[in-house]
């Protein structure tokens, strides 16, 4: 079932997630586009015109799912982002680099560096977040691999290895649970 983009972030924040990973299959108008990519949030705009186009396409998913994001309080959004966004983006870049390195072991990389764009699902101000484009479903060769269960497992294992590498260098902080005393 469809979960609106902002609800995805809200769910992650509600469970106090240590990180957020959104996994996708990329698509482009030309079937020759290929490779895996990892994106993190950009505070200043997309790192390329293709990244900007992809972010706009993914952010439009709420419209496809029947949810309009027309009502926003820009002052509240800016205040929330300013609280911790810079540190979170830096952690996201570290996570993205580790995951991208592992993806490069099993697939061609679309770009050799972590890209940045304004994806709605990356906007949790306090959770390191990445968006993984596993491969191009619009490329017949990559589409065939993405349909293969064994390749899906390899892709999932590569993402997991990258996450484990990130956590080995950046262990999550202990999060105490609020308890009520009688």
PDB file of C-alpha atoms in Angstrom:
ATOM      1  CA  UNK A   1       0.000   0.000   0.000  1.00  0.00           C
ATOM      2  CA  UNK A   2       1.064   3.557  -0.579  1.00  0.00           C
ATOM      3  CA  UNK A   3       2.619   5.569   2.263  1.00  0.00           C
ATOM      4  CA  UNK A   4       2.865   9.313   1.553  1.00  0.00           C
ATOM      5  CA  UNK A   5       6.407  10.661   1.568  1.00  0.00           C
ATOM      6  CA  UNK A   6       6.062  12.809   4.675  1.00  0.00           C
ATOM      7  CA  UNK A   7       4.492   9.893   6.590  1.00  0.00           C
ATOM      8  CA  UNK A   8       7.559   7.777   5.794  1.00  0.00           C
ATOM      9  CA  UNK A   9       9.771  10.338   7.511  1.00  0.00           C
ATOM     10  CA  UNK A  10       7.265  10.705  10.353  1.00  0.00           C
ATOM     11  CA  UNK A  11       7.238   6.932  10.950  1.00  0.00           C
ATOM     12  CA  UNK A  12      11.034   6.850  11.097  1.00  0.00           C
ATOM     13  CA  UNK A  13      11.113   9.726  13.581  1.00  0.00           C
ATOM     14  CA  UNK A  14       8.342   8.182  15.689  1.00  0.00           C
ATOM     15  CA  UNK A  15      10.327   4.972  16.207  1.00  0.00           C
ATOM     16  CA  UNK A  16      13.513   7.000  16.740  1.00  0.00           C
ATOM     17  CA  UNK A  17      15.286   5.302  13.836  1.00  0.00           C
ATOM     18  CA  UNK A  18      19.079   5.384  13.755  1.00  0.00           C
ATOM     19  CA  UNK A  19      18.986   5.817   9.986  1.00  0.00           C
ATOM     20  CA  UNK A  20      16.592   5.890   7.051  1.00  0.00           C
ATOM     21  CA  UNK A  21      17.162   4.072   3.751  1.00  0.00           C
ATOM     22  CA  UNK A  22      14.791   4.469   0.816  1.00  0.00           C
ATOM     23  CA  UNK A  23      15.394   1.894  -1.947  1.00  0.00           C
ATOM     24  CA  UNK A  24      14.295   2.457  -5.551  1.00  0.00           C
ATOM     25  CA  UNK A  25      14.780   1.352  -9.139  1.00  0.00           C
ATOM     26  CA  UNK A  26      15.727   4.337 -11.290  1.00  0.00           C
ATOM     27  CA  UNK A  27      14.255   5.181 -14.704  1.00  0.00           C
ATOM     28  CA  UNK A  28      15.191   7.548 -17.491  1.00  0.00           C
ATOM     29  CA  UNK A  29      13.897   8.374 -20.949  1.00  0.00           C
ATOM     30  CA  UNK A  30      16.948   6.804 -22.630  1.00  0.00           C
ATOM     31  CA  UNK A  31      17.364   3.038 -22.167  1.00  0.00           C
ATOM     32  CA  UNK A  32      21.165   3.397 -22.135  1.00  0.00           C
ATOM     33  CA  UNK A  33      21.207   5.012 -18.671  1.00  0.00           C
ATOM     34  CA  UNK A  34      22.717   2.546 -16.210  1.00  0.00           C
ATOM     35  CA  UNK A  35      24.222   2.077 -12.792  1.00  0.00           C
ATOM     36  CA  UNK A  36      23.556   2.424  -9.087  1.00  0.00           C
ATOM     37  CA  UNK A  37      23.401   5.758  -7.262  1.00  0.00           C
ATOM     38  CA  UNK A  38      23.107   7.004  -3.700  1.00  0.00           C
ATOM     39  CA  UNK A  39      21.581  10.358  -2.803  1.00  0.00           C
ATOM     40  CA  UNK A  40      21.532  12.443   0.359  1.00  0.00           C
ATOM     41  CA  UNK A  41      19.697  15.666   1.080  1.00  0.00           C
ATOM     42  CA  UNK A  42      21.054  18.917  -0.270  1.00  0.00           C
ATOM     43  CA  UNK A  43      20.469  22.171   1.568  1.00  0.00           C
ATOM     44  CA  UNK A  44      21.430  24.231  -1.456  1.00  0.00           C
ATOM     45  CA  UNK A  45      19.904  22.399  -4.402  1.00  0.00           C
ATOM     46  CA  UNK A  46      20.675  19.338  -6.461  1.00  0.00           C
ATOM     47  CA  UNK A  47      24.255  18.343  -7.322  1.00  0.00           C
ATOM     48  CA  UNK A  48      23.284  17.946 -11.000  1.00  0.00           C
ATOM     49  CA  UNK A  49      20.368  18.614 -13.320  1.00  0.00           C
ATOM     50  CA  UNK A  50      19.671  14.868 -13.422  1.00  0.00           C
ATOM     51  CA  UNK A  51      19.543  14.768  -9.602  1.00  0.00           C
ATOM     52  CA  UNK A  52      17.130  17.721  -9.596  1.00  0.00           C
ATOM     53  CA  UNK A  53      14.914  15.993 -12.212  1.00  0.00           C
ATOM     54  CA  UNK A  54      14.922  12.719 -10.262  1.00  0.00           C
ATOM     55  CA  UNK A  55      14.039  14.464  -6.970  1.00  0.00           C
ATOM     56  CA  UNK A  56      11.114  16.246  -8.624  1.00  0.00           C
ATOM     57  CA  UNK A  57       9.911  12.945 -10.095  1.00  0.00           C
ATOM     58  CA  UNK A  58      10.169  11.067  -6.767  1.00  0.00           C
ATOM     59  CA  UNK A  59       8.598  13.915  -4.774  1.00  0.00           C
ATOM     60  CA  UNK A  60       5.635  13.832  -7.168  1.00  0.00           C
ATOM     61  CA  UNK A  61       4.865  10.305  -5.897  1.00  0.00           C
ATOM     62  CA  UNK A  62       2.545  11.812  -3.294  1.00  0.00           C
ATOM     63  CA  UNK A  63       0.413  13.254  -6.073  1.00  0.00           C
ATOM     64  CA  UNK A  64       0.223   9.815  -7.672  1.00  0.00           C
ATOM     65  CA  UNK A  65      -0.739   8.361  -4.279  1.00  0.00           C
ATOM     66  CA  UNK A  66      -3.526  10.927  -3.931  1.00  0.00           C
ATOM     67  CA  UNK A  67      -1.920  13.244  -1.385  1.00  0.00           C
ATOM     68  CA  UNK A  68      -1.264  16.908  -2.070  1.00  0.00           C
ATOM     69  CA  UNK A  69       1.612  18.615  -0.314  1.00  0.00           C
ATOM     70  CA  UNK A  70       0.380  22.115  -1.242  1.00  0.00           C
ATOM     71  CA  UNK A  71      -0.017  23.225   2.384  1.00  0.00           C
ATOM     72  CA  UNK A  72       3.347  23.882   4.013  1.00  0.00           C
ATOM     73  CA  UNK A  73       4.536  26.309   6.654  1.00  0.00           C
ATOM     74  CA  UNK A  74       7.919  27.415   5.274  1.00  0.00           C
ATOM     75  CA  UNK A  75       8.964  29.100   8.537  1.00  0.00           C
ATOM     76  CA  UNK A  76       8.332  25.982  10.605  1.00  0.00           C
ATOM     77  CA  UNK A  77      10.026  23.774   8.025  1.00  0.00           C
ATOM     78  CA  UNK A  78      13.083  26.051   7.923  1.00  0.00           C
ATOM     79  CA  UNK A  79      13.330  26.176  11.718  1.00  0.00           C
ATOM     80  CA  UNK A  80      13.167  22.381  12.019  1.00  0.00           C
ATOM     81  CA  UNK A  81      15.763  21.878   9.320  1.00  0.00           C
ATOM     82  CA  UNK A  82      18.136  24.435  10.834  1.00  0.00           C
ATOM     83  CA  UNK A  83      18.157  22.644  14.204  1.00  0.00           C
ATOM     84  CA  UNK A  84      20.329  19.758  13.134  1.00  0.00           C
ATOM     85  CA  UNK A  85      20.355  19.456   9.350  1.00  0.00           C
ATOM     86  CA  UNK A  86      24.057  20.116   8.756  1.00  0.00           C
ATOM     87  CA  UNK A  87      25.233  17.361  11.109  1.00  0.00           C
ATOM     88  CA  UNK A  88      22.631  14.970   9.740  1.00  0.00           C
ATOM     89  CA  UNK A  89      23.693  15.651   6.142  1.00  0.00           C
ATOM     90  CA  UNK A  90      27.330  15.012   7.069  1.00  0.00           C
ATOM     91  CA  UNK A  91      26.368  11.680   8.642  1.00  0.00           C
ATOM     92  CA  UNK A  92      24.196  10.883   5.621  1.00  0.00           C
ATOM     93  CA  UNK A  93      27.170  11.532   3.318  1.00  0.00           C
ATOM     94  CA  UNK A  94      29.290   9.084   5.356  1.00  0.00           C
ATOM     95  CA  UNK A  95      26.531   6.454   5.207  1.00  0.00           C
ATOM     96  CA  UNK A  96      26.009   7.078   1.499  1.00  0.00           C
ATOM     97  CA  UNK A  97      29.710   6.688   0.745  1.00  0.00           C
ATOM     98  CA  UNK A  98      29.838   3.339   2.572  1.00  0.00           C
ATOM     99  CA  UNK A  99      26.736   2.025   0.785  1.00  0.00           C
ATOM    100  CA  UNK A 100      27.871   3.318  -2.615  1.00  0.00           C
ATOM    101  CA  UNK A 101      31.221   1.583  -2.178  1.00  0.00           C
ATOM    102  CA  UNK A 102      29.483  -1.727  -1.594  1.00  0.00           C
ATOM    103  CA  UNK A 103      27.077  -1.232  -4.510  1.00  0.00           C
ATOM    104  CA  UNK A 104      30.076  -0.615  -6.760  1.00  0.00           C
ATOM    105  CA  UNK A 105      31.274  -4.141  -5.993  1.00  0.00           C
ATOM    106  CA  UNK A 106      28.185  -5.682  -7.659  1.00  0.00           C
ATOM    107  CA  UNK A 107      27.052  -3.090 -10.224  1.00  0.00           C
ATOM    108  CA  UNK A 108      28.326  -0.241 -12.340  1.00  0.00           C
ATOM    109  CA  UNK A 109      27.982   3.093 -10.563  1.00  0.00           C
ATOM    110  CA  UNK A 110      25.992   5.778 -12.325  1.00  0.00           C
ATOM    111  CA  UNK A 111      28.225   8.331 -10.582  1.00  0.00           C
ATOM    112  CA  UNK A 112      31.263   7.519  -8.473  1.00  0.00           C
ATOM    113  CA  UNK A 113      30.259   9.930  -5.700  1.00  0.00           C
ATOM    114  CA  UNK A 114      27.240  10.370  -3.461  1.00  0.00           C
ATOM    115  CA  UNK A 115      24.851  12.835  -5.063  1.00  0.00           C
ATOM    116  CA  UNK A 116      22.683  15.412  -3.352  1.00  0.00           C
ATOM    117  CA  UNK A 117      19.121  16.508  -4.109  1.00  0.00           C
ATOM    118  CA  UNK A 118      15.973  17.628  -2.338  1.00  0.00           C
ATOM    119  CA  UNK A 119      14.162  14.310  -1.978  1.00  0.00           C
ATOM    120  CA  UNK A 120      11.237  14.618   0.436  1.00  0.00           C
ATOM    121  CA  UNK A 121      12.077  11.290   2.137  1.00  0.00           C
ATOM    122  CA  UNK A 122      15.539  12.578   3.078  1.00  0.00           C
ATOM    123  CA  UNK A 123      14.293  15.557   5.062  1.00  0.00           C
ATOM    124  CA  UNK A 124      14.302  14.129   8.597  1.00  0.00           C
ATOM    125  CA  UNK A 125      16.426  16.723  10.391  1.00  0.00           C
ATOM    126  CA  UNK A 126      17.796  14.243  12.919  1.00  0.00           C
ATOM    127  CA  UNK A 127      18.106  10.888  11.100  1.00  0.00           C
ATOM    128  CA  UNK A 128      20.935  10.155   8.652  1.00  0.00           C
ATOM    129  CA  UNK A 129      19.046   9.341   5.451  1.00  0.00           C
ATOM    130  CA  UNK A 130      19.951   7.994   2.026  1.00  0.00           C
ATOM    131  CA  UNK A 131      18.042   7.185  -1.121  1.00  0.00           C
ATOM    132  CA  UNK A 132      19.466   4.240  -3.066  1.00  0.00           C
ATOM    133  CA  UNK A 133      18.784   3.897  -6.782  1.00  0.00           C
ATOM    134  CA  UNK A 134      19.663   0.223  -7.287  1.00  0.00           C
ATOM    135  CA  UNK A 135      19.750   0.269 -11.098  1.00  0.00           C
ATOM    136  CA  UNK A 136      17.811   1.615 -14.077  1.00  0.00           C
ATOM    137  CA  UNK A 137      14.609  -0.314 -14.673  1.00  0.00           C
ATOM    138  CA  UNK A 138      14.410   1.536 -18.019  1.00  0.00           C
ATOM    139  CA  UNK A 139      17.632  -0.234 -19.121  1.00  0.00           C
ATOM    140  CA  UNK A 140      16.668  -3.704 -20.440  1.00  0.00           C
ATOM    141  CA  UNK A 141      19.829  -5.391 -19.107  1.00  0.00           C
ATOM    142  CA  UNK A 142      19.491  -3.882 -15.639  1.00  0.00           C
ATOM    143  CA  UNK A 143      15.739  -4.525 -15.601  1.00  0.00           C
ATOM    144  CA  UNK A 144      16.413  -8.225 -16.202  1.00  0.00           C
ATOM    145  CA  UNK A 145      18.906  -8.319 -13.303  1.00  0.00           C
ATOM    146  CA  UNK A 146      16.516  -6.449 -11.007  1.00  0.00           C
ATOM    147  CA  UNK A 147      13.881  -9.099 -11.738  1.00  0.00           C
ATOM    148  CA  UNK A 148      16.230 -11.867 -10.594  1.00  0.00           C
ATOM    149  CA  UNK A 149      15.808 -12.925  -6.963  1.00  0.00           C
ATOM    150  CA  UNK A 150      19.496 -13.751  -6.580  1.00  0.00           C
ATOM    151  CA  UNK A 151      20.515 -10.306  -7.793  1.00  0.00           C
ATOM    152  CA  UNK A 152      17.967  -8.697  -5.478  1.00  0.00           C
ATOM    153  CA  UNK A 153      19.609 -10.575  -2.600  1.00  0.00           C
ATOM    154  CA  UNK A 154      23.070  -9.373  -3.709  1.00  0.00           C
ATOM    155  CA  UNK A 155      21.791  -5.800  -3.834  1.00  0.00           C
ATOM    156  CA  UNK A 156      20.210  -6.073  -0.368  1.00  0.00           C
ATOM    157  CA  UNK A 157      23.391  -7.623   1.042  1.00  0.00           C
ATOM    158  CA  UNK A 158      25.526  -4.836  -0.471  1.00  0.00           C
ATOM    159  CA  UNK A 159      23.302  -2.189   1.124  1.00  0.00           C
ATOM    160  CA  UNK A 160      23.490  -4.044   4.450  1.00  0.00           C
ATOM    161  CA  UNK A 161      27.311  -4.276   4.268  1.00  0.00           C
ATOM    162  CA  UNK A 162      27.460  -0.525   3.678  1.00  0.00           C
ATOM    163  CA  UNK A 163      25.172   0.118   6.650  1.00  0.00           C
ATOM    164  CA  UNK A 164      27.279  -2.163   8.871  1.00  0.00           C
ATOM    165  CA  UNK A 165      30.455  -0.402   7.739  1.00  0.00           C
ATOM    166  CA  UNK A 166      28.902   2.971   8.591  1.00  0.00           C
ATOM    167  CA  UNK A 167      27.751   1.801  12.040  1.00  0.00           C
ATOM    168  CA  UNK A 168      31.162   0.275  12.794  1.00  0.00           C
ATOM    169  CA  UNK A 169      32.689   3.760  12.400  1.00  0.00           C
ATOM    170  CA  UNK A 170      29.676   5.729  13.703  1.00  0.00           C
ATOM    171  CA  UNK A 171      27.840   3.728  16.368  1.00  0.00           C
ATOM    172  CA  UNK A 172      24.364   5.046  17.113  1.00  0.00           C
ATOM    173  CA  UNK A 173      23.926   6.922  20.336  1.00  0.00           C
ATOM    174  CA  UNK A 174      22.096   5.101  23.108  1.00  0.00           C
ATOM    175  CA  UNK A 175      18.518   6.317  23.186  1.00  0.00           C
ATOM    176  CA  UNK A 176      17.001   6.120  26.612  1.00  0.00           C
ATOM    177  CA  UNK A 177      13.307   5.387  26.898  1.00  0.00           C
ATOM    178  CA  UNK A 178      11.179   7.717  28.913  1.00  0.00           C
ATOM    179  CA  UNK A 179       9.764   5.879  31.918  1.00  0.00           C
ATOM    180  CA  UNK A 180       7.068   6.969  34.281  1.00  0.00           C
ATOM    181  CA  UNK A 181       7.715   6.684  37.990  1.00  0.00           C
ATOM    182  CA  UNK A 182       4.787   5.976  40.317  1.00  0.00           C
TER     183      UNK A 182
END
